[in-house]
mmCIF file of C-alpha atoms in Angstrom:
data_model
loop_
_atom_site.group_PDB
_atom_site.id
_atom_site.type_symbol
_atom_site.label_atom_id
_atom_site.label_comp_id
_atom_site.label_asym_id
_atom_site.label_seq_id
_atom_site.Cartn_x
_atom_site.Cartn_y
_atom_site.Cartn_z
ATOM 1 C CA MET A 1 -23.505 11.575 -3.801
ATOM 2 C CA PRO A 2 -21.421 8.673 -2.402
ATOM 3 C CA VAL A 3 -21.816 7.743 1.242
ATOM 4 C CA ILE A 4 -19.149 9.505 3.324
ATOM 5 C CA THR A 5 -20.701 9.412 6.796
ATOM 6 C CA GLU A 6 -24.074 9.183 8.521
ATOM 7 C CA PRO A 7 -26.442 11.840 7.124
ATOM 8 C CA SER A 8 -26.979 13.322 10.587
ATOM 9 C CA ALA A 9 -23.229 13.724 11.086
ATOM 10 C CA LEU A 10 -22.834 15.375 7.688
ATOM 11 C CA ASP A 11 -25.745 17.692 8.419
ATOM 12 C CA ALA A 12 -24.116 18.641 11.709
ATOM 13 C CA LEU A 13 -20.859 19.395 9.922
ATOM 14 C CA ARG A 14 -22.640 21.538 7.359
ATOM 15 C CA ARG A 15 -24.235 23.555 10.124
ATOM 16 C CA GLN A 16 -21.106 23.853 12.242
ATOM 17 C CA ASP A 17 -18.468 24.292 9.547
ATOM 18 C CA PRO A 18 -19.943 24.624 6.056
ATOM 19 C CA GLU A 19 -16.574 25.598 4.602
ATOM 20 C CA LEU A 20 -14.944 22.331 5.695
ATOM 21 C CA ALA A 21 -18.055 20.372 4.719
ATOM 22 C CA GLU A 22 -17.652 21.671 1.177
ATOM 23 C CA VAL A 23 -14.040 20.462 1.132
ATOM 24 C CA ILE A 24 -15.148 16.950 2.111
ATOM 25 C CA LEU A 25 -17.971 16.934 -0.416
ATOM 26 C CA GLY A 26 -15.593 18.223 -3.079
ATOM 27 C CA GLU A 27 -13.100 15.451 -2.437
ATOM 28 C CA THR A 28 -15.901 12.885 -2.410
ATOM 29 C CA ALA A 29 -17.024 14.129 -5.820
ATOM 30 C CA ARG A 30 -13.441 14.106 -7.146
ATOM 31 C CA GLN A 31 -12.983 10.474 -6.142
ATOM 32 C CA ALA A 32 -16.221 9.477 -7.849
ATOM 33 C CA ASP A 33 -15.695 11.579 -10.965
ATOM 34 C CA GLY A 34 -12.438 10.130 -12.319
ATOM 35 C CA LEU A 35 -10.305 7.022 -12.562
ATOM 36 C CA GLN A 36 -8.361 6.404 -9.351
ATOM 37 C CA LEU A 37 -5.336 4.386 -10.430
ATOM 38 C CA ILE A 38 -2.993 5.216 -7.555
ATOM 39 C CA ALA A 39 -1.678 1.825 -6.430
ATOM 40 C CA ALA A 40 -1.779 2.684 -2.718
ATOM 41 C CA GLU A 41 -5.416 3.827 -2.696
ATOM 42 C CA ASN A 42 -8.761 2.106 -2.537
ATOM 43 C CA PHE A 43 -12.380 2.691 -1.511
ATOM 44 C CA THR A 44 -13.272 1.417 1.950
ATOM 45 C CA SER A 45 -16.703 0.013 2.636
ATOM 46 C CA PRO A 46 -19.416 2.125 4.293
ATOM 47 C CA ALA A 47 -18.985 -0.130 7.345
ATOM 48 C CA VAL A 48 -15.305 0.810 7.638
ATOM 49 C CA LEU A 49 -16.199 4.491 7.269
ATOM 50 C CA ALA A 50 -18.851 4.119 9.965
ATOM 51 C CA ALA A 51 -16.305 2.707 12.409
ATOM 52 C CA LEU A 52 -13.870 5.507 11.583
ATOM 53 C CA GLY A 53 -16.522 8.118 12.315
ATOM 54 C CA SER A 54 -17.763 6.471 15.504
ATOM 55 C CA PRO A 55 -17.574 7.665 19.141
ATOM 56 C CA LEU A 56 -14.597 5.336 19.614
ATOM 57 C CA ALA A 57 -12.624 8.330 18.358
ATOM 58 C CA ASN A 58 -13.301 9.933 21.749
ATOM 59 C CA LYS A 59 -11.536 7.260 23.808
ATOM 60 C CA TYR A 60 -7.961 7.484 25.076
ATOM 61 C CA ALA A 61 -6.504 3.971 25.334
ATOM 62 C CA GLU A 62 -2.758 3.956 25.929
ATOM 63 C CA GLY A 63 -1.539 0.429 26.442
ATOM 64 C CA TYR A 64 -3.104 -2.860 25.457
ATOM 65 C CA PRO A 65 -6.358 -4.663 26.264
ATOM 66 C CA GLY A 66 -6.489 -5.470 29.956
ATOM 67 C CA ALA A 67 -3.495 -3.235 30.692
ATOM 68 C CA ARG A 68 -4.476 0.320 29.792
ATOM 69 C CA HIS A 69 -3.200 3.513 31.341
ATOM 70 C CA HIS A 70 -6.702 5.022 31.268
ATOM 71 C CA GLY A 71 -9.987 3.937 32.774
ATOM 72 C CA GLY A 72 -13.148 3.130 30.886
ATOM 73 C CA CYS A 73 -11.473 0.926 28.262
ATOM 74 C CA GLU A 74 -13.569 -2.198 28.823
ATOM 75 C CA ILE A 75 -15.524 -1.798 25.600
ATOM 76 C CA VAL A 76 -12.722 -0.588 23.327
ATOM 77 C CA ASP A 77 -10.656 -3.527 24.585
ATOM 78 C CA VAL A 78 -13.226 -5.773 22.908
ATOM 79 C CA ALA A 79 -12.716 -3.971 19.591
ATOM 80 C CA GLU A 80 -8.920 -4.323 19.739
ATOM 81 C CA ARG A 81 -9.036 -7.981 20.739
ATOM 82 C CA MET A 82 -11.427 -8.546 17.839
ATOM 83 C CA ALA A 83 -9.034 -6.858 15.403
ATOM 84 C CA VAL A 84 -6.071 -8.845 16.720
ATOM 85 C CA GLU A 85 -7.820 -12.214 16.536
ATOM 86 C CA ARG A 86 -9.175 -11.530 13.062
ATOM 87 C CA ALA A 87 -5.744 -10.491 11.787
ATOM 88 C CA LYS A 88 -4.107 -13.588 13.279
ATOM 89 C CA ALA A 89 -6.683 -15.860 11.674
ATOM 90 C CA LEU A 90 -6.567 -14.065 8.333
ATOM 91 C CA PHE A 91 -2.792 -14.297 7.933
ATOM 92 C CA GLY A 92 -1.953 -17.358 10.016
ATOM 93 C CA ALA A 93 0.164 -15.394 12.478
ATOM 94 C CA ALA A 94 0.796 -16.242 16.121
ATOM 95 C CA HIS A 95 0.663 -12.556 17.059
ATOM 96 C CA ALA A 96 -0.663 -9.326 15.556
ATOM 97 C CA ASN A 97 -0.203 -5.748 16.658
ATOM 98 C CA VAL A 98 -2.888 -3.516 15.142
ATOM 99 C CA GLN A 99 -1.965 -0.225 16.812
ATOM 100 C CA ALA A 100 0.613 1.002 14.282
ATOM 101 C CA HIS A 101 -0.563 4.313 12.855
ATOM 102 C CA SER A 102 0.939 3.661 9.395
ATOM 103 C CA GLY A 103 3.098 1.297 7.401
ATOM 104 C CA SER A 104 6.130 3.469 8.101
ATOM 105 C CA SER A 105 5.515 3.396 11.848
ATOM 106 C CA ALA A 106 5.180 -0.398 11.638
ATOM 107 C CA VAL A 107 8.593 -0.594 9.960
ATOM 108 C CA LEU A 108 10.060 1.722 12.612
ATOM 109 C CA ALA A 109 8.759 -0.602 15.326
ATOM 110 C CA ALA A 110 10.214 -3.661 13.573
ATOM 111 C CA TYR A 111 13.607 -1.975 13.408
ATOM 112 C CA ALA A 112 13.300 -1.084 17.086
ATOM 113 C CA VAL A 113 12.766 -4.759 17.915
ATOM 114 C CA LEU A 114 15.579 -6.235 15.850
ATOM 115 C CA LEU A 115 18.202 -3.495 15.354
ATOM 116 C CA ARG A 116 20.305 -0.948 17.149
ATOM 117 C CA PRO A 117 21.546 2.339 15.644
ATOM 118 C CA GLY A 118 24.489 1.718 13.351
ATOM 119 C CA ASP A 119 23.513 -1.843 12.431
ATOM 120 C CA THR A 120 23.843 -2.916 8.802
ATOM 121 C CA VAL A 121 20.637 -3.643 6.893
ATOM 122 C CA LEU A 122 20.195 -5.038 3.382
ATOM 123 C CA ALA A 123 17.146 -3.698 1.525
ATOM 124 C CA MET A 124 15.930 -2.888 -1.964
ATOM 125 C CA GLY A 125 17.465 0.368 -3.188
ATOM 126 C CA LEU A 126 15.150 3.290 -3.762
ATOM 127 C CA PRO A 127 15.864 3.463 -7.540
ATOM 128 C CA SER A 128 14.701 -0.144 -7.825
ATOM 129 C CA GLY A 129 11.497 0.400 -5.859
ATOM 130 C CA GLY A 130 12.542 0.506 -2.214
ATOM 131 C CA HIS A 131 10.555 2.586 0.262
ATOM 132 C CA LEU A 132 11.780 5.650 2.161
ATOM 133 C CA THR A 133 12.025 3.454 5.267
ATOM 134 C CA HIS A 134 14.457 1.189 3.408
ATOM 135 C CA GLY A 135 17.385 3.531 3.811
ATOM 136 C CA SER A 136 16.574 6.937 2.375
ATOM 137 C CA PRO A 137 18.929 9.574 3.817
ATOM 138 C CA ALA A 138 15.885 11.822 4.249
ATOM 139 C CA ASN A 139 14.238 9.207 6.491
ATOM 140 C CA PHE A 140 15.053 7.954 9.992
ATOM 141 C CA SER A 141 16.134 4.637 8.483
ATOM 142 C CA GLY A 142 18.964 6.130 6.445
ATOM 143 C CA ARG A 143 20.133 8.243 9.389
ATOM 144 C CA TRP A 144 20.068 5.539 12.052
ATOM 145 C CA PHE A 145 21.238 2.450 10.169
ATOM 146 C CA ASP A 146 23.824 1.481 7.579
ATOM 147 C CA PHE A 147 21.764 0.370 4.587
ATOM 148 C CA VAL A 148 23.224 -1.656 1.751
ATOM 149 C CA PRO A 149 20.955 -1.591 -1.335
ATOM 150 C CA TYR A 150 20.182 -4.487 -3.626
ATOM 151 C CA GLY A 151 18.553 -4.035 -7.015
ATOM 152 C CA VAL A 152 16.992 -5.803 -9.939
ATOM 153 C CA ASP A 153 18.426 -7.444 -13.011
ATOM 154 C CA PRO A 154 18.851 -4.784 -15.715
ATOM 155 C CA GLU A 155 17.482 -7.060 -18.423
ATOM 156 C CA SER A 156 14.516 -8.743 -16.733
ATOM 157 C CA GLY A 157 13.727 -6.153 -14.068
ATOM 158 C CA LEU A 158 13.424 -9.007 -11.550
ATOM 159 C CA ILE A 159 15.115 -9.130 -8.143
ATOM 160 C CA ASP A 160 18.603 -10.548 -8.582
ATOM 161 C CA LEU A 161 18.733 -13.118 -5.788
ATOM 162 C CA ASP A 162 22.332 -13.973 -6.608
ATOM 163 C CA GLU A 163 23.240 -10.338 -5.966
ATOM 164 C CA VAL A 164 21.233 -10.349 -2.738
ATOM 165 C CA ARG A 165 23.106 -13.451 -1.561
ATOM 166 C CA ALA A 166 26.502 -12.026 -2.518
ATOM 167 C CA LEU A 167 25.798 -8.718 -0.774
ATOM 168 C CA ALA A 168 24.557 -10.523 2.319
ATOM 169 C CA ARG A 169 27.725 -12.598 2.535
ATOM 170 C CA ALA A 170 29.929 -9.571 1.927
ATOM 171 C CA HIS A 171 28.250 -7.229 4.452
ATOM 172 C CA ARG A 172 26.787 -9.668 7.028
ATOM 173 C CA PRO A 173 23.711 -7.501 7.753
ATOM 174 C CA LYS A 174 21.821 -7.682 11.026
ATOM 175 C CA ALA A 175 18.580 -7.746 9.025
ATOM 176 C CA ILE A 176 17.375 -8.150 5.454
ATOM 177 C CA VAL A 177 14.251 -6.319 4.277
ATOM 178 C CA CYS A 178 12.207 -7.699 1.394
ATOM 179 C CA GLY A 179 9.476 -5.508 -0.006
ATOM 180 C CA SER A 180 8.906 -2.694 -2.464
ATOM 181 C CA ILE A 181 6.516 0.084 -3.418
ATOM 182 C CA SER A 182 6.713 -0.537 -7.164
ATOM 183 C CA TYR A 183 7.907 -4.113 -7.770
ATOM 184 C CA PRO A 184 5.045 -5.805 -9.646
ATOM 185 C CA ARG A 185 6.097 -9.425 -9.146
ATOM 186 C CA HIS A 186 5.702 -11.849 -6.252
ATOM 187 C CA ILE A 187 8.620 -11.905 -3.834
ATOM 188 C CA ASP A 188 10.270 -15.264 -3.141
ATOM 189 C CA TYR A 189 10.088 -15.157 0.650
ATOM 190 C CA ALA A 190 11.518 -18.663 0.990
ATOM 191 C CA ALA A 191 14.632 -17.626 -0.949
ATOM 192 C CA PHE A 192 15.069 -14.526 1.211
ATOM 193 C CA ARG A 193 14.671 -16.673 4.341
ATOM 194 C CA GLU A 194 17.401 -19.015 3.111
ATOM 195 C CA ILE A 195 19.737 -16.073 2.431
ATOM 196 C CA ALA A 196 19.001 -14.564 5.851
ATOM 197 C CA ASP A 197 19.697 -17.873 7.580
ATOM 198 C CA ASP A 198 22.913 -18.258 5.599
ATOM 199 C CA VAL A 199 24.349 -15.072 7.137
ATOM 200 C CA GLY A 200 22.548 -15.135 10.490
ATOM 201 C CA ALA A 201 20.306 -12.162 9.699
ATOM 202 C CA HIS A 202 16.755 -11.381 10.702
ATOM 203 C CA LEU A 203 14.201 -11.208 7.886
ATOM 204 C CA ILE A 204 11.704 -8.341 7.775
ATOM 205 C CA ALA A 205 8.972 -8.467 5.140
ATOM 206 C CA ASP A 206 7.536 -5.076 4.230
ATOM 207 C CA ALA A 207 4.295 -6.335 2.718
ATOM 208 C CA ALA A 208 2.430 -3.025 2.653
ATOM 209 C CA HIS A 209 1.405 -3.463 -0.971
ATOM 210 C CA PRO A 210 0.698 -7.195 -1.368
ATOM 211 C CA ILE A 211 -0.866 -7.896 2.052
ATOM 212 C CA GLY A 212 -4.402 -7.463 0.720
ATOM 213 C CA LEU A 213 -3.678 -9.970 -2.026
ATOM 214 C CA VAL A 214 -2.284 -12.303 0.641
ATOM 215 C CA ALA A 215 -5.569 -11.992 2.533
ATOM 216 C CA GLY A 216 -7.455 -12.987 -0.606
ATOM 217 C CA GLY A 217 -5.174 -15.892 -1.481
ATOM 218 C CA ALA A 218 -3.813 -14.121 -4.563
ATOM 219 C CA ALA A 219 -0.201 -13.676 -3.387
ATOM 220 C CA PRO A 220 2.305 -15.673 -1.303
ATOM 221 C CA ASN A 221 2.119 -15.250 2.460
ATOM 222 C CA PRO A 222 5.323 -13.899 4.065
ATOM 223 C CA VAL A 223 4.264 -14.831 7.606
ATOM 224 C CA PRO A 224 5.791 -18.340 7.633
ATOM 225 C CA TYR A 225 9.170 -16.969 6.518
ATOM 226 C CA ALA A 226 9.743 -13.530 8.056
ATOM 227 C CA ASP A 227 10.645 -12.751 11.654
ATOM 228 C CA ILE A 228 8.360 -9.720 11.426
ATOM 229 C CA VAL A 229 5.882 -8.742 8.717
ATOM 230 C CA CYS A 230 5.045 -5.046 8.422
ATOM 231 C CA ALA A 231 1.978 -3.987 6.474
ATOM 232 C CA THR A 232 -0.651 -1.363 5.912
ATOM 233 C CA THR A 233 -4.363 -1.905 6.334
ATOM 234 C CA HIS A 234 -5.471 0.169 3.356
ATOM 235 C CA LYS A 235 -4.358 -0.382 -0.264
ATOM 236 C CA VAL A 236 -5.722 -3.714 -1.572
ATOM 237 C CA LEU A 237 -6.793 -4.761 1.941
ATOM 238 C CA ARG A 238 -9.424 -2.022 1.662
ATOM 239 C CA GLY A 239 -9.384 -0.965 5.299
ATOM 240 C CA PRO A 240 -8.635 2.338 7.026
ATOM 241 C CA ARG A 241 -5.303 4.083 6.595
ATOM 242 C CA GLY A 242 -3.046 2.450 9.186
ATOM 243 C CA GLY A 243 -0.440 -0.210 9.840
ATOM 244 C CA MET A 244 0.048 -3.549 11.568
ATOM 245 C CA LEU A 245 2.779 -6.016 12.472
ATOM 246 C CA LEU A 246 2.619 -9.814 12.365
ATOM 247 C CA CYS A 247 5.137 -12.077 14.096
ATOM 248 C CA GLY A 248 5.716 -15.297 16.005
ATOM 249 C CA ALA A 249 4.976 -15.745 19.701
ATOM 250 C CA GLU A 250 8.638 -15.341 20.636
ATOM 251 C CA LEU A 251 8.686 -11.719 19.481
ATOM 252 C CA ALA A 252 5.166 -10.753 20.539
ATOM 253 C CA ASP A 253 6.036 -8.871 23.718
ATOM 254 C CA ARG A 254 8.967 -7.061 22.088
ATOM 255 C CA VAL A 255 6.842 -6.001 19.132
ATOM 256 C CA ASP A 256 4.126 -4.657 21.398
ATOM 257 C CA ARG A 257 6.626 -2.702 23.496
ATOM 258 C CA ALA A 258 8.240 -1.318 20.343
ATOM 259 C CA VAL A 259 4.894 0.085 19.201
ATOM 260 C CA PHE A 260 3.836 1.321 22.643
ATOM 261 C CA PRO A 261 5.454 2.956 24.496
ATOM 262 C CA PHE A 262 8.654 3.108 22.437
ATOM 263 C CA THR A 263 7.505 4.622 19.123
ATOM 264 C CA GLN A 264 3.865 5.645 19.655
ATOM 265 C CA GLY A 265 1.438 6.985 22.208
ATOM 266 C CA GLY A 266 -2.236 6.242 22.516
ATOM 267 C CA ALA A 267 -3.991 3.846 20.197
ATOM 268 C CA GLN A 268 -6.565 5.246 17.761
ATOM 269 C CA MET A 269 -9.502 3.107 18.763
ATOM 270 C CA HIS A 270 -11.819 4.226 15.962
ATOM 271 C CA THR A 271 -9.152 3.201 13.435
ATOM 272 C CA ILE A 272 -8.542 -0.117 15.200
ATOM 273 C CA ALA A 273 -12.273 -0.835 15.089
ATOM 274 C CA ALA A 274 -12.270 -0.036 11.368
ATOM 275 C CA LYS A 275 -9.339 -2.436 10.942
ATOM 276 C CA ALA A 276 -11.411 -5.137 12.634
ATOM 277 C CA VAL A 277 -14.206 -4.494 10.154
ATOM 278 C CA ALA A 278 -11.796 -4.713 7.216
ATOM 279 C CA PHE A 279 -10.235 -7.959 8.490
ATOM 280 C CA GLY A 280 -13.707 -9.430 8.785
ATOM 281 C CA GLU A 281 -14.563 -8.375 5.248
ATOM 282 C CA ALA A 282 -11.258 -9.776 3.943
ATOM 283 C CA SER A 283 -12.053 -13.210 5.387
ATOM 284 C CA THR A 284 -15.065 -13.679 3.103
ATOM 285 C CA PRO A 285 -15.312 -15.536 -0.232
ATOM 286 C CA ALA A 286 -16.352 -12.248 -1.841
ATOM 287 C CA PHE A 287 -13.009 -10.688 -0.918
ATOM 288 C CA THR A 288 -11.140 -13.709 -2.294
ATOM 289 C CA GLY A 289 -12.892 -13.169 -5.597
ATOM 290 C CA TYR A 290 -12.100 -9.481 -5.428
ATOM 291 C CA ALA A 291 -8.376 -10.055 -4.819
ATOM 292 C CA HIS A 292 -8.077 -12.404 -7.782
ATOM 293 C CA GLN A 293 -9.987 -9.955 -9.976
ATOM 294 C CA VAL A 294 -7.564 -7.196 -8.958
ATOM 295 C CA VAL A 295 -4.693 -9.307 -10.308
ATOM 296 C CA ALA A 296 -6.589 -10.316 -13.455
ATOM 297 C CA ASN A 297 -7.341 -6.658 -14.150
ATOM 298 C CA ALA A 298 -3.727 -5.658 -13.607
ATOM 299 C CA ARG A 299 -2.484 -8.314 -16.024
ATOM 300 C CA VAL A 300 -4.922 -7.215 -18.714
ATOM 301 C CA LEU A 301 -3.993 -3.580 -18.138
ATOM 302 C CA ALA A 302 -0.268 -4.368 -18.373
ATOM 303 C CA ALA A 303 -0.686 -6.296 -21.613
ATOM 304 C CA ALA A 304 -2.880 -3.599 -23.124
ATOM 305 C CA LEU A 305 -0.437 -0.834 -22.159
ATOM 306 C CA GLU A 306 2.393 -2.786 -23.742
ATOM 307 C CA ALA A 307 0.337 -3.149 -26.914
ATOM 308 C CA GLU A 308 -0.165 0.630 -26.881
ATOM 309 C CA GLY A 309 3.592 1.210 -26.837
ATOM 310 C CA PHE A 310 4.438 1.633 -23.142
ATOM 311 C CA ALA A 311 7.540 -0.166 -21.908
ATOM 312 C CA VAL A 312 6.177 -2.401 -19.113
ATOM 313 C CA THR A 313 8.744 -3.225 -16.436
ATOM 314 C CA THR A 314 9.359 -6.965 -15.880
ATOM 315 C CA GLY A 315 7.125 -7.591 -18.901
ATOM 316 C CA GLY A 316 3.945 -7.753 -16.829
ATOM 317 C CA THR A 317 2.689 -8.196 -13.276
ATOM 318 C CA ASP A 318 1.700 -10.765 -10.642
ATOM 319 C CA THR A 319 0.006 -8.216 -8.404
ATOM 320 C CA HIS A 320 -2.177 -5.105 -8.430
ATOM 321 C CA LEU A 321 0.806 -3.027 -9.563
ATOM 322 C CA VAL A 322 1.796 -2.081 -13.109
ATOM 323 C CA THR A 323 4.872 0.060 -13.697
ATOM 324 C CA VAL A 324 5.647 1.459 -17.126
ATOM 325 C CA ASP A 325 7.993 3.806 -18.943
ATOM 326 C CA PRO A 326 6.022 6.207 -21.160
ATOM 327 C CA ALA A 327 9.097 7.437 -23.037
ATOM 328 C CA PRO A 328 8.514 5.283 -26.150
ATOM 329 C CA LEU A 329 5.193 7.026 -26.758
ATOM 330 C CA GLY A 330 6.667 10.226 -28.116
ATOM 331 C CA ASP A 331 7.938 13.701 -27.559
ATOM 332 C CA GLY A 332 7.945 15.033 -24.036
ATOM 333 C CA GLY A 333 8.909 18.569 -24.857
ATOM 334 C CA SER A 334 11.263 20.907 -26.662
ATOM 335 C CA ASP A 335 14.315 18.781 -25.884
ATOM 336 C CA GLY A 336 13.057 16.115 -28.266
ATOM 337 C CA GLY A 337 13.215 13.345 -25.666
ATOM 338 C CA GLY A 338 10.528 10.801 -24.901
ATOM 339 C CA VAL A 339 7.679 11.801 -22.640
ATOM 340 C CA ASP A 340 8.665 11.664 -18.963
ATOM 341 C CA GLY A 341 6.531 10.242 -16.171
ATOM 342 C CA ARG A 342 5.858 13.640 -14.632
ATOM 343 C CA THR A 343 4.703 15.078 -17.946
ATOM 344 C CA ALA A 344 2.530 12.036 -18.553
ATOM 345 C CA ARG A 345 0.998 12.268 -15.075
ATOM 346 C CA GLY A 346 0.096 15.912 -15.655
ATOM 347 C CA ARG A 347 -1.580 15.176 -18.976
ATOM 348 C CA LEU A 348 -3.528 12.290 -17.462
ATOM 349 C CA ALA A 349 -4.629 14.336 -14.449
ATOM 350 C CA SER A 350 -6.203 16.895 -16.761
ATOM 351 C CA ALA A 351 -8.306 14.062 -18.187
ATOM 352 C CA GLY A 352 -9.409 12.832 -14.750
ATOM 353 C CA ILE A 353 -7.011 9.874 -14.662
ATOM 354 C CA VAL A 354 -5.056 9.907 -11.410
ATOM 355 C CA LEU A 355 -1.890 7.871 -10.891
ATOM 356 C CA ASP A 356 1.681 8.141 -9.566
ATOM 357 C CA THR A 357 5.168 8.392 -10.935
ATOM 358 C CA CYS A 358 7.930 6.018 -9.850
ATOM 359 C CA ALA A 359 11.635 5.460 -10.255
ATOM 360 C CA LEU A 360 12.769 3.436 -13.260
ATOM 361 C CA PRO A 361 15.516 0.923 -12.471
ATOM 362 C CA TYR A 362 18.528 1.549 -14.700
ATOM 363 C CA GLY A 363 16.545 4.167 -16.597
ATOM 364 C CA GLU A 364 16.455 7.907 -16.887
ATOM 365 C CA GLY A 365 13.574 10.090 -15.791
ATOM 366 C CA ARG A 366 10.535 8.637 -14.087
ATOM 367 C CA GLY A 367 7.932 6.092 -15.047
ATOM 368 C CA LEU A 368 4.280 5.618 -14.137
ATOM 369 C CA ARG A 369 2.964 3.391 -11.352
ATOM 370 C CA LEU A 370 -0.629 2.207 -11.692
ATOM 371 C CA GLY A 371 -2.820 0.057 -9.489
ATOM 372 C CA THR A 372 -6.104 -1.731 -10.079
ATOM 373 C CA ALA A 373 -7.406 -2.020 -6.505
ATOM 374 C CA ALA A 374 -9.777 0.953 -6.535
ATOM 375 C CA VAL A 375 -11.260 0.470 -9.999
ATOM 376 C CA THR A 376 -11.804 -3.213 -9.204
ATOM 377 C CA THR A 377 -13.661 -2.251 -6.028
ATOM 378 C CA GLN A 378 -15.892 -0.154 -8.293
ATOM 379 C CA GLY A 379 -16.701 -3.275 -10.305
ATOM 380 C CA MET A 380 -14.619 -2.668 -13.409
ATOM 381 C CA GLY A 381 -13.249 -5.697 -15.244
ATOM 382 C CA GLU A 382 -10.997 -6.713 -18.115
ATOM 383 C CA THR A 383 -13.041 -4.877 -20.746
ATOM 384 C CA GLU A 384 -12.699 -1.606 -18.890
ATOM 385 C CA MET A 385 -8.953 -2.189 -18.343
ATOM 386 C CA ALA A 386 -8.401 -2.548 -22.071
ATOM 387 C CA ARG A 387 -10.278 0.690 -22.738
ATOM 388 C CA ILE A 388 -8.403 2.511 -19.973
ATOM 389 C CA ALA A 389 -5.114 1.523 -21.611
ATOM 390 C CA VAL A 390 -6.239 3.100 -24.884
ATOM 391 C CA LEU A 391 -7.263 6.289 -23.092
ATOM 392 C CA LEU A 392 -3.941 6.407 -21.248
ATOM 393 C CA SER A 393 -2.012 6.014 -24.463
ATOM 394 C CA GLY A 394 -3.953 8.663 -26.325
ATOM 395 C CA VAL A 395 -3.655 11.207 -23.535
ATOM 396 C CA VAL A 396 0.056 10.577 -22.917
ATOM 397 C CA ARG A 397 0.759 10.884 -26.634
ATOM 398 C CA ASP A 398 -1.234 14.093 -26.540
ATOM 399 C CA ALA A 399 -3.181 12.647 -29.462
ATOM 400 C CA PHE A 400 -6.683 12.617 -27.953
ATOM 401 C CA ASP A 401 -8.849 15.645 -27.362
ATOM 402 C CA GLY A 402 -8.575 16.223 -23.622
ATOM 403 C CA ARG A 403 -12.145 17.389 -23.171
ATOM 404 C CA ALA A 404 -13.531 14.357 -24.977
ATOM 405 C CA VAL A 405 -11.434 11.996 -22.870
ATOM 406 C CA ARG A 406 -12.515 13.774 -19.705
ATOM 407 C CA GLU A 407 -16.135 13.193 -20.619
ATOM 408 C CA GLU A 408 -15.507 9.503 -21.356
ATOM 409 C CA VAL A 409 -13.668 9.112 -18.058
ATOM 410 C CA ARG A 410 -16.529 10.788 -16.232
ATOM 411 C CA ASP A 411 -19.024 8.502 -17.961
ATOM 412 C CA LEU A 412 -16.992 5.381 -17.166
ATOM 413 C CA ALA A 413 -16.636 6.334 -13.511
ATOM 414 C CA GLY A 414 -20.338 7.157 -13.362
ATOM 415 C CA ARG A 415 -21.248 3.676 -14.555
ATOM 416 C CA PHE A 416 -19.156 2.188 -11.743
ATOM 417 C CA PRO A 417 -19.737 4.380 -8.679
ATOM 418 C CA PRO A 418 -17.568 3.545 -5.651
ATOM 419 C CA TYR A 419 -20.614 3.724 -3.350
ATOM 420 C CA PRO A 420 -23.665 2.633 -5.364
ATOM 421 C CA GLY A 421 -26.883 4.092 -4.087
ATOM 422 C CA GLY A 422 -25.047 6.504 -1.790
#
């Protein structure tokens, strides 16, 4: 069974609440028993899990190191300072705030620093891969600000920088957001900086997905170009679920005040300690090799999926992300249309292959969004990616026997356990 916590803690949970213990053990088994291809997920190290389950979870620590609203913070202050300094060194930032509870809360804080309700913001539209915090009417962003969406070129699937520039000049936004949840190519931060400067706008980089690749030197760093960089600490970065903000010294105090007390309460010290562990791990040569392998795996997977008949958006990937349209693979139902992303996801789930759907720019229905971070953490390489593409194709086409595929998936995952020896 994979390591999920200290044995004594798990034993205590079994004694105190066996019903909940079974839920945790069941989820642990599910993660180890299939192929986890959700682009936003990964397997943290046992060291990160240990920090998350530590007594630091008991400590209330509103405020910042040296200026807390509660006593007894001398030791947890050390953990937060460690996380801050490691993040600054890892990304070359003058300032880091590691208290954000999530990527979305980091974006909220960035908006609080640079915008006021009613301001105009230019960001990637949701159909092209924008996030909920980039102007969805169901989200605070779409209710508080006037978002103008930019998209991608309908032929190449790439960000149309000419359109971004034209929209910026036409609408004169207070801020421009660059970032996406399903755009598989590197973002040209220098070009976005030039456009922002041209119209006097702030530049916010939402780097939740590529920040782990940035840490490993496998993707461009937005820090030198953006006024504020928002990111998560999980995904490819392989830390605990949480957020962070990176900025220059001139915005440091405003960013900190925007996180606490403006948008959040007390810091989660166990999570901050786990972030420190992850930043330390990401500064090693081993993580650099991992990040580059994530990209190599994604490129092989994209090429193999295209060979199997999937329509791969942008023709490939530069990152851990692969987005595809499964429609060309065949019949999705009684209407005679191509298989839709939701149908494909359901078929794959029954075979133990877990992934997400995503919007398809200028397309109908939904596509599939895959990521290679978790399977790369497990030690899988290009050979396994090619085989996974064949399994995906056969299951989506409904051409493979589901039970046989499930057994092969289980065998493949068993040969690459997320926590060997656990």
